Each structure stands twice: as C-alpha cells, then as structure tokens.
Amino acid sequence: MKLKVCGLTKLNQIRELVAMNIDFLGFIFYEKSPRYVLNTLTCNEIKSINHQGKIGVFVNEKIEKIIDITEKSGLNFIQLHGDEDENFITELKQKLKPEVGIIKAIRVGNDSSEVKNQVENILNLKSQISDLLFDTDSKSFGGTGKTFDWQILNELKITKPYFLSGGISEENIENIKLLEQQPFALDINSKFEIEPGNKDLEKIKNFISVVNTAPKIKIMNYQNPDKNGYYGEFGGAFVPEMLYPNVEQLQNQYLDIINSEEFQTEFRDLLKNYVGRATPLYFSKNLSEKYQTQVYLKREDLNHTGAHKINNALGQVLLAKKLGKKRIIAETGAGQHGVATATACALMNLECIVYMGEIDIARQAPNVGRMKMLGATVIPATSGSKTLKDAVNEALRDWINNASTTHYIIGSVVGPHPFPDLVARFQSVISEEIKWQLKEKIGRENPDYVIACVGGGSNAAGTFYHFVDEPAVKIIAAEAGGFGLDSGKSAATTFLGTLGVLHGSKSLVMQTEDGQVIEPHSISAGLDYPGIGPFHANLFKEKRAEFFSITDEEALKSAFELTQIEGIIPALESAHALAVLGKKKFKKEDVVVICLSGRGDKDMETYLKNL
Ligand SMILES: *Cc1c(COP(=O)(O)O)cnc(C)c1O
C-alpha cells in the first residue's frame, strides 16, 4: 500500500517527507480547515516542491478557483472532498490539464445503501476519475481522527484504486490488511500529528515499516465466496455469453431474495412440515463403543425423498418462483437430485424437465419412474459418455435457449457463481441444527470433528458451513476412491484433479494434460463426479479440511456395519463418510459428527450383490 500524508503546512516537514519517499503529499485548500495550507505556504512554495504526488484537497470549491490553484501550485491530483456531483466532475475534467488526475472522496456515514449508490454513480464516470477515496463522514469534511466501519468496503464493487482515510493509525492497520480489496493508498492525517498541521515524523517513519508487512492475524474466512464468487483461487462464473443475463440476474438478486423474511418464513415452514426437519442428531452408542469415541449421526436419511438434496431443491424452486420463472430444468446422475427437483416442482406446480445420461437412465430405472410419476419430463443425454457431465451440458444448452422463462436447479455446490454459495446456504441448515442439537445434548455447540462425503460437495458444505470458520472444529471430507487412487477407476478429485474449469467454475477437475475430462468411477452414483465444488477445493488447498479417499470396498464394509449394529441402511455415498472411522484414530472424548446424507433403499441392488 502506498502512503499519503495529508494536511501538510510546514515546508521543512514536507522536505523530510519527500526524503522519506512518501508517495503522496496532501495540501488542504479549504479555508475552514485548521490545516488550510495557504495560511502558511504560498502556491509558489508548493510548486517548488519537487514531487510527482502533490494532491490538492478542495471542498465544494468553484471550478475556476481549482484550475487557478492547480496551475499556480503545480498539483498532480485534485481531491474533491465535498458534495461535487457527476456534472461538476465532468466539467472540471474538461478544463483541467489532461495529466492532472481527479480523486473523488466518498464520505461514509451510517447508511450503506447511500454509499453504494454514490460509488456506483461515481464509477459510471469511468475515465474522468482516476481514484476513489473513502473517508469518515463529518461536518468538518475530514480530519476528525474517526474511523468508519470498514466492513462496508467488502460489500462494494470498487473497480478503481482507492485511498482509505479517516482515523488510520498503528492500532488499526492490522484490520486494514484483512480487507478483501486492499486500498491502493492509506491517507494518514490527524493520528500522526503533534497538533493540526504539525506532523509527527517519527511516528510516520514507524508506520511505514508496519504498513507493508504481512498481516499478523489471519482470520478464518472459508464460509463465503468473495463478490465474484471466488473461494481463494477457486470458483467464479465461466459461462457462455448468452447466459450472462440469467447468471447476472441471479448474482444480483439471490442474497436479497433468500435472506428476505418472506422467503425464510416460507422455506422454513416447508423444511419443517414437508421435509420433516429438524432431522435427529443421533448418538450412536454402538459405533461409539466400537471405535472408542463419541459418534453422532446427522440423520439426513430421514428427510422426505431420503436425502439432503430436497433442502436445496425446495429452496431453489422457491427462488425460481420469486424470479418469475415458470419452467425448471435440472441435471441428475443417479436420479436423486432429479427426484428431489421433481418433488419440489410437483408441490409448487412448476413444469420440470430433467436431463439424465442415457446410460444412467438404464441404470437407475426406479428413480426415472419416480420422476415420471411426479410429472417430470426426463430427457436422455446422448452425447459423450452419456452420463452426468453430459446431462449438465444438455441442461446448460437448454438454459441458453430458454433463458428468460427457465431456472436451472443445480444439484450440488458446483456450477457458476452464485450456485455454489446458493446451494451451500440452503444446505447450511444441516450445521445450523447440529449446533443447537449438540448444545442441547452435551452443552456445547462445537464438535471436535465433522465428517461428510463429497461428490460435488453439497451435503458436506451444509455440514461444514457453520464450522469452517471455527478453528476448534476439525473438518474431514471423504471422497470416493473407487478401486483405489492408482487404479484408473476413481473419483477422488482432490487427489487426482488439477486446476481447471468444469461446468462454469474454476476448481479441481480430473482431466488429462490437454484438458479432457476423465471419466470418474465410484460404486456410489452420487459421488461419481469428475469435479469438486470450489468451496471444498479451497478447504483442501488451505489444508482447512483433511481429505480421505475411501474405496468401494471400504464403503460397502461400513454400510453393512452400520446396518448390522445400528439397524440403519445408509446410502452408499454416506457410507464413505462412515468409513473414516476405520481410517483415523479419534480420542475417546472426541465428539465426532458424521453426516448420514441419505438412506440406502436406492442402493439395494448393489448391496444384495455384495451380501
Ligand atoms: C447426491 C448425493 C450425495 C453427493 O452429493 P453432494 O453434493 O456431494 O452432497 C451424497 N449422498 C447422497 C445420499 C446423495 O444422494
């Protein structure tokens, strides 16, 4: 970050600051300011200072006077610190020499929507403005030593470099280093003074040495993507141009809609009365004894339609209704997401089209039958390998052709931004419940471990969501290892994948060197996906979560074990999470919560073959 020292009034101090290589020197040409520069210096003296970063600060000044002072003082930048509007700025820019830049100050008060508006209007001016500056709002137009709530900067789309001003000091510099979009320059003033206009050069010298060192504290920030949909380096929205309007509409509206009281009331009511939530957090005495630790099972298998997928399907159908869409499309592999979507559409009377690979249709006849009975049209994807990834491609093609009428319900935390975040939020009810259920049962909200299986990663994202930023909670993800990592028949994306773009987002992808997607393999159709959501790719890269690769055989063994000692037949996917118990030694007192993402009815054929 660069540094600007503002409110200069003394020539000897200015010379020292120049010798210290300070990037910007600020001169206040506002008569009411205690640091009004023309009280002590002349324009000529300012002109004689040999520096390329001389900034003149003006407050609601006349254009002619600004031009006159700029020329006489040899200013390089004009900082407009009052209520100058877009017309004023446009006119000033026309009259100024082209090499003189304009910095527009935005004074931040309590009304964040007002700030958002101002920033948008100013940024519309594009080339007339070279930088923005954010300062604390005050009647005296700055120099108060007060900070504003810097969090608001994380909510803004700031497409220009910006100066940060207002009460900056050594006490709060660490907080500035944690801002998502770092300031181009810090503007320091009253906190580095002996009295107004008289700078404390020693203090400034010390400050220079701490400004650009690495942040001392690192807060955990894994739960939410940034405003462009990135979790670290993963995520984003890579879609064909024809989908921009739809994706942008979603990006702009999803948070407002799903956080609204009206939406939440409807959604929560459905989860409770239709899905049957809260699902139990079941203390498994038998697994606990066997593995000598405290095992709790989050019973998503008891949801209506038999898995966690209904949480997302209902949320998205509700969202589609609010967006005025009449037609729903979805992709499905094993048919679980297709069934959940068809269910939600039947309930809310929306047309439902499900794309499914031709091979999957043949393999998953019962689910195809359910979808049809629920009134959905199942369209076979006949291209490529005729499985899940081809179904996604067909669904995307449909969306392009029917963008205005149709909402695409993605079934996991994958796809272009905002889908990963949207799906994670709908599934986050899982960890929300775990928290209060644990509190009720053992008196504390945080377990020692949470474990879930990862296909795309939606049940895992829901299980981890309220724990990823709690350092005390350890996180374990179980991927489908298939026949084993070296077998060529696996779906363990974090172990085998490389950075790539799949289905609209940048993440880890199983691919050949020239970017051809490798067909994954897993005994469980729900984990048989060549990618992984960006949320999880980031947890993997940052080592926030530990990843296990579970083979088909290990998963089968765990499924039979749970059935025999607890009388619960789990989905094969969920059995991968259970298998972690046999791979990692937990302490006797550890509280280990495992997400039982679904029930095993759909897997009976496989189970019977392996009895
Ligand atoms: C679909 C499915 C999964 C895998 O999907 P995620 O998005 O990774 O959760 C896991 N378990 C069950 C029961 C499923 O139906």
Tab-separated table of N, CA, C and O and ligand atoms in Angstrom, residues 306-309 334 336-337 411-414 423 427 453-461 525-528 536 571-574 596-599 602-603, ligand 1:
chain	number	residue	atom	x	y	z
A	306	GLY	N	-35.565	-38.963	1.110
A	306	GLY	CA	-34.484	-39.852	1.505
A	306	GLY	C	-33.068	-39.323	1.490
A	306	GLY	O	-32.136	-40.090	1.627
A	307	ALA	N	-32.899	-38.024	1.325
A	307	ALA	CA	-31.537	-37.476	1.359
A	307	ALA	C	-31.602	-35.970	1.572
A	307	ALA	O	-32.678	-35.371	1.623
A	308	HIS	N	-30.414	-35.384	1.677
A	308	HIS	CA	-30.322	-33.934	1.900
A	308	HIS	C	-30.739	-33.120	0.680
A	308	HIS	O	-30.981	-31.932	0.777
A	309	LYS	N	-30.823	-33.723	-0.499
A	309	LYS	CA	-30.986	-32.944	-1.733
A	309	LYS	C	-32.269	-32.115	-1.755
A	309	LYS	O	-32.335	-31.081	-2.401
A	334	ALA	N	-27.491	-40.101	-10.567
A	334	ALA	CA	-28.168	-41.282	-10.046
A	334	ALA	C	-29.679	-41.100	-10.018
A	334	ALA	O	-30.419	-42.040	-9.812
A	336	GLN	N	-31.148	-38.925	-7.843
A	336	GLN	CA	-31.582	-38.405	-6.545
A	336	GLN	C	-31.960	-36.927	-6.621
A	336	GLN	O	-32.987	-36.512	-6.101
A	337	HIS	N	-31.098	-36.144	-7.274
A	337	HIS	CA	-31.404	-34.725	-7.409
A	337	HIS	C	-32.614	-34.527	-8.325
A	337	HIS	O	-33.434	-33.634	-8.100
A	411	GLY	N	-27.641	-29.306	-8.684
A	411	GLY	CA	-27.877	-30.187	-7.542
A	411	GLY	C	-26.787	-30.241	-6.505
A	411	GLY	O	-26.920	-30.916	-5.493
A	412	SER	N	-25.674	-29.523	-6.738
A	412	SER	CA	-24.621	-29.555	-5.736
A	412	SER	C	-23.931	-28.188	-5.683
A	412	SER	O	-24.317	-27.270	-6.410
A	413	VAL	N	-22.880	-28.082	-4.857
A	413	VAL	CA	-22.207	-26.785	-4.725
A	413	VAL	C	-21.195	-26.611	-5.862
A	413	VAL	O	-20.023	-26.330	-5.632
A	414	VAL	N	-21.683	-26.786	-7.075
A	414	VAL	CA	-20.852	-26.641	-8.267
A	414	VAL	C	-21.548	-25.659	-9.212
A	414	VAL	O	-22.599	-25.130	-8.889
A	423	VAL	N	-26.401	-22.979	-3.060
A	423	VAL	CA	-26.669	-24.340	-2.605
A	423	VAL	C	-26.116	-24.539	-1.183
A	423	VAL	O	-26.764	-25.142	-0.329
A	427	GLN	N	-28.225	-25.704	2.125
A	427	GLN	CA	-27.858	-26.904	2.872
A	427	GLN	C	-27.323	-26.578	4.264
A	427	GLN	O	-27.205	-27.478	5.105
A	453	CYS	N	-19.281	-37.014	3.277
A	453	CYS	CA	-18.787	-37.453	1.966
A	453	CYS	C	-18.919	-36.304	0.972
A	453	CYS	O	-19.753	-35.416	1.131
A	454	VAL	N	-18.062	-36.332	-0.051
A	454	VAL	CA	-18.072	-35.257	-1.048
A	454	VAL	C	-18.181	-35.831	-2.452
A	454	VAL	O	-17.320	-36.582	-2.898
A	455	GLY	N	-19.278	-35.493	-3.126
A	455	GLY	CA	-19.373	-35.756	-4.562
A	455	GLY	C	-19.067	-34.425	-5.211
A	455	GLY	O	-17.921	-34.074	-5.489
A	456	GLY	N	-20.108	-33.615	-5.425
A	456	GLY	CA	-19.897	-32.202	-5.748
A	456	GLY	C	-19.601	-31.465	-4.457
A	456	GLY	O	-18.820	-30.530	-4.405
A	457	GLY	N	-20.276	-31.912	-3.388
A	457	GLY	CA	-19.958	-31.375	-2.071
A	457	GLY	C	-21.086	-30.670	-1.342
A	457	GLY	O	-20.832	-29.914	-0.419
A	458	SER	N	-22.367	-30.938	-1.693
A	458	SER	CA	-23.422	-30.140	-1.065
A	458	SER	C	-23.757	-30.603	0.350
A	458	SER	O	-23.960	-29.777	1.232
A	459	ASN	N	-23.800	-31.921	0.584
A	459	ASN	CA	-24.102	-32.318	1.974
A	459	ASN	C	-22.926	-31.951	2.867
A	459	ASN	O	-23.100	-31.556	4.017
A	460	ALA	N	-21.719	-32.036	2.302
A	460	ALA	CA	-20.534	-31.667	3.083
A	460	ALA	C	-20.525	-30.154	3.360
A	460	ALA	O	-20.266	-29.724	4.485
A	461	ALA	N	-20.841	-29.350	2.351
A	461	ALA	CA	-20.858	-27.898	2.566
A	461	ALA	C	-21.882	-27.545	3.637
A	461	ALA	O	-21.642	-26.696	4.498
A	525	ALA	N	-23.301	-43.815	-7.206
A	525	ALA	CA	-23.557	-42.915	-8.327
A	525	ALA	C	-23.472	-41.448	-7.902
A	525	ALA	O	-23.045	-40.587	-8.668
A	526	GLY	N	-23.820	-41.154	-6.664
A	526	GLY	CA	-23.843	-39.764	-6.212
A	526	GLY	C	-22.459	-39.164	-6.022
A	526	GLY	O	-22.308	-37.946	-5.917
A	527	LEU	N	-21.429	-39.984	-5.948
A	527	LEU	CA	-20.069	-39.446	-5.778
A	527	LEU	C	-19.273	-39.534	-7.076
A	527	LEU	O	-18.095	-39.166	-7.129
A	528	ASP	N	-19.942	-40.018	-8.109
A	528	ASP	CA	-19.283	-40.322	-9.367
A	528	ASP	C	-19.190	-39.047	-10.218
A	528	ASP	O	-19.834	-38.927	-11.240
A	536	HIS	N	-14.907	-26.593	-1.434
A	536	HIS	CA	-14.077	-27.689	-0.916
A	536	HIS	C	-12.664	-27.651	-1.480
A	536	HIS	O	-11.705	-28.000	-0.781
A	571	ALA	N	-27.154	-44.735	2.589
A	571	ALA	CA	-26.810	-44.629	1.170
A	571	ALA	C	-25.336	-44.974	1.023
A	571	ALA	O	-24.543	-44.744	1.937
A	572	LEU	N	-24.964	-45.489	-0.130
A	572	LEU	CA	-23.557	-45.828	-0.361
A	572	LEU	C	-22.657	-44.597	-0.243
A	572	LEU	O	-21.519	-44.685	0.220
A	573	GLU	N	-23.190	-43.455	-0.654
A	573	GLU	CA	-22.418	-42.212	-0.542
A	573	GLU	C	-22.063	-41.966	0.924
A	573	GLU	O	-20.907	-41.749	1.279
A	574	SER	N	-23.093	-42.009	1.768
A	574	SER	CA	-22.887	-41.729	3.193
A	574	SER	C	-21.931	-42.732	3.818
A	574	SER	O	-21.202	-42.402	4.768
A	596	LEU	N	-25.025	-38.419	7.751
A	596	LEU	CA	-25.606	-39.564	7.050
A	596	LEU	C	-26.501	-38.971	5.959
A	596	LEU	O	-27.678	-38.732	6.172
A	597	SER	N	-25.887	-38.725	4.799
A	597	SER	CA	-26.554	-37.879	3.797
A	597	SER	C	-27.820	-38.476	3.215
A	597	SER	O	-28.710	-37.757	2.767
A	598	GLY	N	-27.929	-39.817	3.209
A	598	GLY	CA	-29.143	-40.385	2.622
A	598	GLY	C	-29.335	-41.839	3.007
A	598	GLY	O	-28.467	-42.462	3.622
A	599	ARG	N	-30.492	-42.366	2.652
A	599	ARG	CA	-30.784	-43.759	3.001
A	599	ARG	C	-30.480	-44.692	1.838
A	599	ARG	O	-30.337	-44.268	0.692
A	602	LYS	N	-32.150	-46.974	-2.441
A	602	LYS	CA	-31.767	-46.891	-3.847
A	602	LYS	C	-30.573	-47.790	-4.175
A	602	LYS	O	-30.299	-48.063	-5.334
A	603	ASP	N	-29.833	-48.188	-3.143
A	603	ASP	CA	-28.612	-48.977	-3.374
A	603	ASP	C	-28.812	-50.466	-3.106
A	603	ASP	O	-27.847	-51.233	-3.088
B	1	LIG	C1	-26.191	-36.852	-4.295
B	1	LIG	C2	-25.775	-37.448	-3.041
B	1	LIG	C3	-24.505	-37.231	-2.488
B	1	LIG	C4	-23.439	-36.488	-3.196
B	1	LIG	O1	-23.721	-35.155	-3.492
B	1	LIG	P1	-23.076	-33.953	-2.654
B	1	LIG	O2	-23.464	-32.752	-3.416
B	1	LIG	O3	-21.611	-34.165	-2.618
B	1	LIG	O4	-23.671	-33.989	-1.309
B	1	LIG	C5	-24.204	-37.765	-1.265
B	1	LIG	N1	-25.102	-38.513	-0.588
B	1	LIG	C6	-26.327	-38.759	-1.080
B	1	LIG	C7	-27.267	-39.590	-0.290
B	1	LIG	C8	-26.710	-38.242	-2.317
B	1	LIG	O5	-27.926	-38.505	-2.801
